[in-house]
Amino acid sequence: MNAEATSRVLDRIDGLRDELVAALADAIAIRSVNPTYPDQDYDDLVGGESEVAGLLAGLYREAGAETELFGEAPGRDNVVGVLRGSGGGRSLIFNGHVDVVPADDPAQWTHPPFTAYVDGTHVWGRGSVDMKGGLIAQAFAAKALRQAGVRLRGDLVLQGVAGEENLEHHMGTSAVLERGFTAEGAIIAEPTGALSPLTVMPATPGVLIMRISVTGRSAHAAMRARMRAEPADDPVAASAIDAALRIHDALRRLEDEWVEGRVDPLFEKGQFTIGLDVIDGGARGSRNVAFIPDETTLDYAIFYPPAAQLSEIQSEIVQTVAGVAKRDPWLRANPPRIDWPMHYPGGRTDRDHPFTRMVCLARERATLDTPFAGAPDVRPFPSATDLTWFTAAGIPAVGLGPGALTMAHSVDERCAIDELVCAARTYAVAAIEWCGAE
Ligand SMILES: [Zn+2]
């Protein structure tokens, strides 16, 4: 029964190709830039997310779903569509975010970022890849099921959430789950094109932001010779930059140790890192080479294994910093301060989990006789995603969506139409396989 239903639905999706592209173009034309994204004008942008949610609600209704729009802030709606199953099957979530990142300088774009441009092979525009393409493909998978007369046994829950681009899961995916829209598996339509398109991504690393603040003692720059000759805990001067770099050296060695010491079978070796991304330092009074610097901050982005405990990662880092301070007279007397401004836990679903295996199989079946044929690549997301909140709620989840990861957030973002269609095909096959069909 499934094979026959599957081929009917896949035919329908191919027939809906132009309609899918047109719907994506409509979605891109809505400037749903996350209004709380850094350096954005909230009042100017708020409302775009609700508009996209409204567009999706229309598509979900065409698929026969009951829909609900609700938000944690005015103009920032989430949308959920529930396609009720006939009973006796497993339920499934299709999830994606309706917000996008800013387009930066529109003049750099070949085509204006919020006027979807369609050529023979691609849909261009902000959000074509991240991730209106995936959201629209999910909606069209549901629509094709309906048009092909395939009724699922389990419920299919379609989710379009606000706020993801600024990590506001509390008003997006977490709010939707808390409202009771859960299921027994979730496919997140983030773009997963990596080494090959439509990669299956069953894990997301933990992300931790750390700031280390080091103080020194300022003096005329010419005091450096005396400072070097007289290391002491009460010196004539102490360079906060020198001290900060001693700490950074130790953290770099720890990062090297992580290559062998912090591993996860879903990740390649060396994917867990302690990266120094911003340095700010100098003399408090005057950022000027005439002074020995008395303050320095180091900002790190740390990617750690999703199965590791946050406290364990933090304490390893704190001990490494403390080890440097213990051996250093100035730092012993003036201990560096460590703050953790942001944390986003990771999540994972085993490669051998029945849900991951089902999605791999669905992708393989859906792409037969297409340029994407073959067993899918399986690898983790490189960064934070909503996958975290599904696995934290006990819901197996994987990412799979159209578009290359390198296109996300970039100028001239564009998505291959063949990939959009193959993503929709994969979602439909996954729904039939997981939920069952009659
Ligand atoms: Zn995204």
Coordinates of C-alpha atoms and ligand atoms in Angstrom, one line a residue:
M1 CA 0.0 0.0 0.0
N2 CA 2.8 2.4 1.0
A3 CA 4.6 1.9 -2.4
E4 CA 1.5 2.8 -4.4
A5 CA 0.6 5.8 -2.2
T6 CA 4.2 7.0 -2.4
S7 CA 4.4 7.0 -6.1
R8 CA 1.1 8.9 -6.3
V9 CA 2.4 11.5 -4.0
L10 CA 5.7 11.9 -5.7
D11 CA 3.9 12.4 -9.0
R12 CA 1.8 15.1 -7.4
I13 CA 4.9 16.9 -6.1
D14 CA 6.5 17.0 -9.5
G15 CA 3.2 18.4 -10.8
L16 CA 3.2 21.1 -8.1
R17 CA 6.8 22.3 -9.0
D18 CA 5.8 25.7 -10.5
E19 CA 3.3 26.3 -7.7
L20 CA 5.9 25.5 -5.1
V21 CA 8.4 28.0 -6.7
A22 CA 5.7 30.7 -6.8
A23 CA 4.8 30.1 -3.1
L24 CA 8.5 30.4 -2.2
A25 CA 8.8 33.6 -4.2
D26 CA 5.8 35.0 -2.2
A27 CA 7.4 34.1 1.1
I28 CA 10.7 35.6 0.1
A29 CA 9.0 38.9 -0.8
I30 CA 7.8 39.2 2.8
R31 CA 10.7 40.9 4.6
S32 CA 10.6 38.8 7.8
V33 CA 13.9 39.9 9.2
N34 CA 14.2 39.0 12.8
P35 CA 13.3 42.3 14.6
T36 CA 15.6 41.6 17.6
Y37 CA 18.6 40.7 15.4
P38 CA 21.6 43.0 16.3
D39 CA 21.5 46.5 14.8
Q40 CA 17.9 46.2 13.5
D41 CA 15.0 48.6 13.9
Y42 CA 12.4 46.5 15.8
D43 CA 9.4 48.7 15.0
D44 CA 10.2 48.8 11.3
L45 CA 10.6 45.0 11.1
V46 CA 8.1 43.5 13.5
G47 CA 5.2 41.9 11.8
G48 CA 7.1 40.2 8.9
E49 CA 7.2 36.9 10.9
S50 CA 3.4 36.9 11.3
E51 CA 2.9 37.6 7.6
V52 CA 4.9 34.5 6.7
A53 CA 3.1 32.5 9.3
G54 CA -0.2 33.6 7.7
L55 CA 1.0 32.6 4.3
L56 CA 2.0 29.2 5.6
A57 CA -1.4 28.8 7.4
G58 CA -3.1 29.2 4.0
L59 CA -0.9 26.4 2.5
Y60 CA -1.5 24.2 5.6
R61 CA -5.2 24.6 5.2
E62 CA -5.0 23.7 1.5
A63 CA -3.4 20.5 2.8
G64 CA -6.4 19.8 5.0
A65 CA -4.8 20.9 8.2
E66 CA -6.4 22.6 11.2
T67 CA -4.3 25.7 11.8
E68 CA -3.5 27.9 14.8
L69 CA -1.5 31.1 14.8
F70 CA -0.2 32.3 18.2
G71 CA 2.7 34.4 19.3
E72 CA 4.6 35.5 22.4
A73 CA 4.8 39.1 21.1
P74 CA 2.5 41.1 18.8
G75 CA 3.6 40.6 15.1
R76 CA 5.7 37.6 16.0
D77 CA 3.3 34.7 15.4
N78 CA 4.1 31.0 15.1
V79 CA 1.9 28.9 12.9
V80 CA 1.0 25.2 13.5
G81 CA -1.1 23.1 11.1
V82 CA -2.2 19.6 12.2
L83 CA -3.1 17.0 9.6
R84 CA -5.2 14.6 11.7
G85 CA -4.2 10.9 11.1
S86 CA -6.8 8.2 10.8
G87 CA -5.3 6.5 13.9
G88 CA -2.8 3.7 14.6
G89 CA 0.3 5.5 13.2
R90 CA 3.2 7.4 14.6
S91 CA 3.1 11.2 14.6
L92 CA 5.6 13.5 12.9
I93 CA 6.6 17.1 13.1
F94 CA 7.8 19.2 10.2
N95 CA 9.5 22.3 11.6
G96 CA 11.1 25.4 10.3
H97 CA 11.6 29.1 11.2
V98 CA 9.8 32.0 9.4
D99 CA 12.4 34.7 10.3
V100 CA 15.5 35.5 8.3
V101 CA 18.7 37.4 8.9
P102 CA 19.2 40.9 7.4
A103 CA 20.4 41.3 3.8
D104 CA 23.2 43.6 4.8
D105 CA 24.0 45.8 1.8
P106 CA 21.3 45.2 -0.9
A107 CA 23.6 46.8 -3.4
Q108 CA 26.0 43.8 -3.2
W109 CA 23.2 41.5 -4.4
T110 CA 22.9 40.6 -8.1
H111 CA 19.1 40.6 -7.6
P112 CA 17.3 42.6 -4.8
P113 CA 17.2 40.3 -1.7
F114 CA 13.5 40.7 -1.0
T115 CA 12.2 40.5 -4.6
A116 CA 12.4 36.8 -5.3
Y117 CA 14.1 36.3 -8.6
V118 CA 13.6 33.0 -10.4
D119 CA 15.8 31.8 -13.2
G120 CA 15.7 28.4 -14.9
T121 CA 17.4 26.6 -12.0
H122 CA 17.3 28.7 -8.8
V123 CA 15.1 30.8 -6.6
W124 CA 17.2 33.8 -5.4
G125 CA 16.6 35.9 -2.4
R126 CA 17.1 36.2 1.4
G127 CA 15.5 33.2 3.0
S128 CA 15.5 31.0 -0.2
V129 CA 17.8 28.7 1.6
D130 CA 17.5 29.7 5.3
M131 CA 14.9 28.6 5.4
K132 CA 11.7 29.5 3.6
G133 CA 12.7 27.0 0.9
G134 CA 12.5 24.2 3.4
L135 CA 9.3 25.4 5.0
I136 CA 7.5 25.7 1.7
A137 CA 8.8 22.3 0.6
Q138 CA 7.3 20.8 3.8
A139 CA 4.0 22.5 3.2
F140 CA 3.9 21.2 -0.4
A141 CA 4.7 17.7 0.8
A142 CA 1.5 17.9 2.9
K143 CA -0.5 19.4 0.1
A144 CA 0.6 16.7 -2.3
L145 CA -0.5 14.0 0.2
R146 CA -3.9 15.6 0.2
Q147 CA -4.2 16.0 -3.5
A148 CA -3.0 12.4 -4.1
G149 CA -5.7 11.2 -1.7
V150 CA -3.3 9.7 0.8
R151 CA -4.5 9.8 4.4
L152 CA -1.8 9.3 7.0
R153 CA -2.5 7.1 10.0
G154 CA -0.5 9.2 12.5
D155 CA -0.8 13.0 12.9
L156 CA 1.4 15.3 10.8
V157 CA 2.2 18.5 12.7
L158 CA 3.5 21.4 10.6
Q159 CA 5.3 24.2 12.5
G160 CA 6.5 27.5 11.3
V161 CA 8.2 29.3 14.2
A162 CA 9.4 32.9 14.9
G163 CA 12.6 34.1 16.5
E164 CA 15.0 31.3 15.6
E165 CA 17.7 33.5 14.0
N166 CA 18.3 35.3 17.3
L167 CA 18.0 32.0 19.2
E168 CA 14.7 33.0 20.7
H169 CA 13.5 29.4 21.0
H170 CA 11.4 30.3 24.0
M171 CA 9.0 32.2 21.7
G172 CA 9.4 29.8 18.8
T173 CA 10.0 26.1 18.9
S174 CA 9.9 25.8 22.7
A175 CA 6.6 27.7 22.9
V176 CA 5.1 25.5 20.2
L177 CA 6.1 22.3 22.0
E178 CA 4.9 23.7 25.4
R179 CA 1.5 24.4 23.8
G180 CA 1.3 20.7 23.2
F181 CA 2.2 20.4 19.6
T182 CA 4.5 17.4 20.0
A183 CA 5.0 14.2 18.1
E184 CA 7.2 11.1 17.9
G185 CA 9.7 12.5 15.5
A186 CA 10.7 15.8 13.9
I187 CA 12.3 16.9 10.7
I188 CA 13.8 20.4 10.7
A189 CA 14.1 21.9 7.3
E190 CA 17.2 24.0 7.8
P191 CA 19.5 23.9 4.8
T192 CA 21.7 20.8 5.1
G193 CA 23.6 20.8 1.8
A194 CA 27.2 20.2 3.0
L195 CA 29.5 17.9 1.0
S196 CA 26.4 16.7 -0.8
P197 CA 22.9 18.2 -1.0
L198 CA 20.1 17.1 1.4
T199 CA 22.5 15.7 4.0
V200 CA 20.8 14.1 7.0
M201 CA 21.9 16.0 10.2
P202 CA 20.9 14.3 13.4
A203 CA 23.0 16.4 15.9
T204 CA 23.8 19.9 16.8
P205 CA 26.7 20.9 19.1
G206 CA 26.4 22.7 22.4
V207 CA 27.4 26.4 22.0
L208 CA 28.9 28.4 24.8
I209 CA 30.0 32.0 24.7
M210 CA 32.7 32.9 27.2
R211 CA 34.3 36.3 28.1
I212 CA 37.6 36.4 30.0
S213 CA 38.4 39.8 31.5
V214 CA 42.0 40.5 32.6
T215 CA 43.2 43.6 34.4
G216 CA 46.8 45.0 34.3
R217 CA 48.5 48.0 35.7
S218 CA 49.1 50.9 33.2
A219 CA 52.2 53.0 32.9
H220 CA 54.2 54.7 30.2
A221 CA 55.0 52.3 27.4
A222 CA 58.7 52.8 28.1
M223 CA 58.3 51.1 31.5
R224 CA 58.0 47.8 29.7
A225 CA 61.7 47.0 30.2
R226 CA 61.4 47.5 33.9
M227 CA 58.2 45.5 34.0
R228 CA 59.9 42.6 32.3
A229 CA 62.9 42.7 34.5
E230 CA 60.9 42.7 37.7
P231 CA 58.1 40.2 37.6
A232 CA 56.3 40.5 40.8
D233 CA 52.8 40.7 42.3
D234 CA 53.2 44.4 42.9
P235 CA 55.1 45.5 39.8
V236 CA 55.6 49.0 38.3
A237 CA 53.3 47.9 35.4
A238 CA 51.6 44.8 34.2
S239 CA 50.4 44.2 30.7
A240 CA 46.8 42.9 30.6
I241 CA 47.3 41.9 27.0
D242 CA 50.4 39.8 27.8
A243 CA 48.5 38.1 30.7
A244 CA 45.5 37.5 28.5
L245 CA 47.6 35.9 25.8
R246 CA 49.2 33.6 28.4
I247 CA 45.7 32.4 29.3
H248 CA 44.9 32.0 25.6
D249 CA 47.9 29.9 25.0
A250 CA 46.7 27.4 27.7
L251 CA 43.2 27.4 26.1
R252 CA 44.7 26.7 22.7
R253 CA 46.5 23.7 24.2
L254 CA 43.2 22.6 25.7
E255 CA 41.6 22.9 22.3
D256 CA 44.3 20.6 20.9
E257 CA 43.6 18.1 23.7
W258 CA 39.9 18.2 22.7
V259 CA 40.7 16.7 19.3
E260 CA 41.2 13.3 21.0
G261 CA 39.6 13.9 24.3
R262 CA 36.2 15.4 23.3
V263 CA 34.6 13.2 20.7
D264 CA 31.2 12.1 19.5
P265 CA 30.6 9.4 16.9
L266 CA 28.3 11.7 15.0
F267 CA 31.0 14.4 14.7
E268 CA 34.4 14.4 13.0
K269 CA 37.4 14.6 15.2
G270 CA 38.4 18.2 15.9
Q271 CA 34.9 19.6 15.5
F272 CA 34.8 20.7 19.2
T273 CA 36.6 23.9 19.5
I274 CA 37.5 26.8 21.8
G275 CA 37.7 29.8 19.4
L276 CA 39.0 33.2 20.3
D277 CA 36.9 35.5 18.1
V278 CA 37.2 39.0 19.6
I279 CA 40.0 40.6 21.5
D280 CA 39.6 44.0 23.0
G281 CA 42.5 45.5 25.0
G282 CA 44.5 48.6 25.8
A283 CA 44.9 51.3 28.4
R284 CA 41.6 52.2 30.0
G285 CA 42.2 55.9 29.7
S286 CA 43.6 55.9 26.2
R287 CA 43.7 53.1 23.6
N288 CA 47.2 54.2 22.6
V289 CA 50.6 52.6 22.1
A290 CA 52.1 55.1 24.6
F291 CA 50.6 53.1 27.5
I292 CA 51.0 49.6 28.9
P293 CA 47.5 48.1 28.7
D294 CA 45.5 47.6 31.9
E295 CA 42.5 45.9 30.5
T296 CA 41.8 43.1 28.0
T297 CA 38.8 41.0 27.2
L298 CA 38.8 37.8 25.2
D299 CA 35.5 36.6 23.7
Y300 CA 35.3 32.9 22.8
A301 CA 32.8 30.8 21.0
I302 CA 33.0 27.2 22.3
F303 CA 31.5 24.3 20.5
Y304 CA 31.2 21.2 22.6
P305 CA 29.8 17.6 22.3
P306 CA 26.0 17.6 22.8
A307 CA 26.3 14.7 25.2
A308 CA 28.7 16.5 27.5
Q309 CA 27.5 18.3 30.6
L310 CA 27.7 22.1 30.6
S311 CA 29.1 22.1 34.1
E312 CA 31.9 19.7 33.1
I313 CA 32.9 21.8 30.1
Q314 CA 32.9 25.0 32.2
S315 CA 34.9 23.5 35.0
E316 CA 37.5 22.2 32.6
I317 CA 38.0 25.7 31.2
V318 CA 37.9 27.4 34.6
Q319 CA 40.6 25.0 35.9
T320 CA 42.8 25.6 32.9
V321 CA 42.6 29.4 33.4
A322 CA 43.2 28.9 37.2
G323 CA 46.2 26.8 36.4
V324 CA 47.8 29.7 34.4
A325 CA 46.9 32.2 37.2
K326 CA 48.5 30.0 39.9
R327 CA 51.9 30.1 38.1
D328 CA 51.7 33.8 37.3
P329 CA 52.4 36.3 40.1
W330 CA 50.3 39.1 38.6
L331 CA 47.3 36.9 37.8
R332 CA 47.6 35.1 41.1
A333 CA 47.0 38.5 42.8
N334 CA 44.6 39.8 40.2
P335 CA 42.6 36.7 39.1
P336 CA 40.9 36.9 35.7
R337 CA 37.2 37.0 35.6
I338 CA 35.2 34.6 33.5
D339 CA 31.6 35.3 32.4
W340 CA 29.3 33.1 30.3
P341 CA 27.0 35.5 28.4
M342 CA 25.3 32.8 26.3
H343 CA 24.7 29.1 26.3
Y344 CA 22.8 27.0 23.8
P345 CA 22.7 23.3 24.6
G346 CA 23.3 20.7 21.9
G347 CA 21.2 17.8 20.9
R348 CA 21.6 14.4 19.1
T349 CA 19.7 11.5 17.8
D350 CA 21.8 8.3 17.2
R351 CA 22.7 7.4 13.6
D352 CA 21.1 4.0 14.3
H353 CA 17.9 5.4 15.8
P354 CA 14.9 4.1 13.9
F355 CA 13.9 7.7 13.1
T356 CA 17.3 8.7 11.6
R357 CA 17.3 5.4 9.6
M358 CA 13.8 6.1 8.4
V359 CA 14.7 9.6 7.2
C360 CA 17.8 8.3 5.4
L361 CA 15.7 5.7 3.7
A362 CA 13.1 8.2 2.7
R363 CA 15.7 10.5 1.2
E364 CA 17.1 7.6 -0.8
R365 CA 13.7 6.5 -2.1
A366 CA 12.6 10.1 -2.9
T367 CA 15.7 10.9 -4.9
L368 CA 15.8 7.7 -7.0
D369 CA 16.3 8.7 -10.6
T370 CA 17.2 12.3 -9.7
P371 CA 20.6 14.0 -9.6
F372 CA 20.6 13.4 -5.8
A373 CA 20.3 9.6 -5.9
G374 CA 22.1 7.4 -3.5
A375 CA 22.5 6.9 0.2
P376 CA 22.6 10.3 2.0
D377 CA 25.5 11.7 3.8
V378 CA 25.0 11.8 7.6
R379 CA 26.8 14.6 9.5
P380 CA 26.0 17.1 12.3
F381 CA 24.9 20.7 12.0
P382 CA 28.0 22.9 12.5
S383 CA 26.1 25.3 14.9
A384 CA 23.1 25.8 17.1
T385 CA 19.7 24.8 15.8
D386 CA 16.2 24.0 17.2
L387 CA 17.1 20.3 17.1
T388 CA 18.2 20.8 20.7
W389 CA 14.6 21.5 21.9
F390 CA 13.1 18.4 20.3
T391 CA 15.7 16.0 21.6
A392 CA 15.5 17.7 25.0
A393 CA 11.8 16.9 25.0
G394 CA 12.5 13.3 24.1
I395 CA 11.5 13.7 20.4
P396 CA 14.0 12.1 18.0
A397 CA 14.9 14.8 15.5
V398 CA 17.0 15.3 12.4
G399 CA 17.7 18.2 10.1
L400 CA 17.2 17.8 6.3
G401 CA 16.5 20.7 4.0
P402 CA 17.2 22.2 0.6
G403 CA 20.1 24.6 0.0
A404 CA 23.8 24.7 0.8
L405 CA 24.8 25.7 4.3
T406 CA 27.3 28.1 2.8
M407 CA 24.4 30.0 1.2
A408 CA 22.7 30.7 4.5
H409 CA 23.1 34.3 5.6
S410 CA 25.2 35.1 2.5
V411 CA 24.8 37.7 -0.3
D412 CA 23.1 36.2 -3.4
E413 CA 21.5 33.5 -1.3
R414 CA 19.7 31.1 -3.8
C415 CA 18.3 27.7 -3.8
A416 CA 18.2 25.1 -6.6
I417 CA 14.7 24.3 -7.7
D418 CA 15.6 20.6 -8.2
E419 CA 16.7 20.5 -4.6
L420 CA 13.5 22.1 -3.3
V421 CA 11.4 19.5 -5.2
C422 CA 13.6 16.6 -3.9
A423 CA 13.3 17.9 -0.4
A424 CA 9.5 18.0 -0.7
R425 CA 9.6 14.4 -2.1
T426 CA 11.7 13.3 0.9
Y427 CA 9.3 14.9 3.4
A428 CA 6.3 13.2 1.8
V429 CA 8.0 9.8 1.7
A430 CA 9.1 10.2 5.4
A431 CA 5.5 11.1 6.4
I432 CA 4.2 8.0 4.7
E433 CA 6.9 5.7 6.1
W434 CA 6.7 7.1 9.7
C435 CA 3.0 7.8 10.1
G436 CA 1.7 5.0 7.9
A437 CA -0.8 5.6 5.1
E438 CA -4.1 4.1 4.1
Ligands
ZN1 ZN 18.0 28.8 9.8

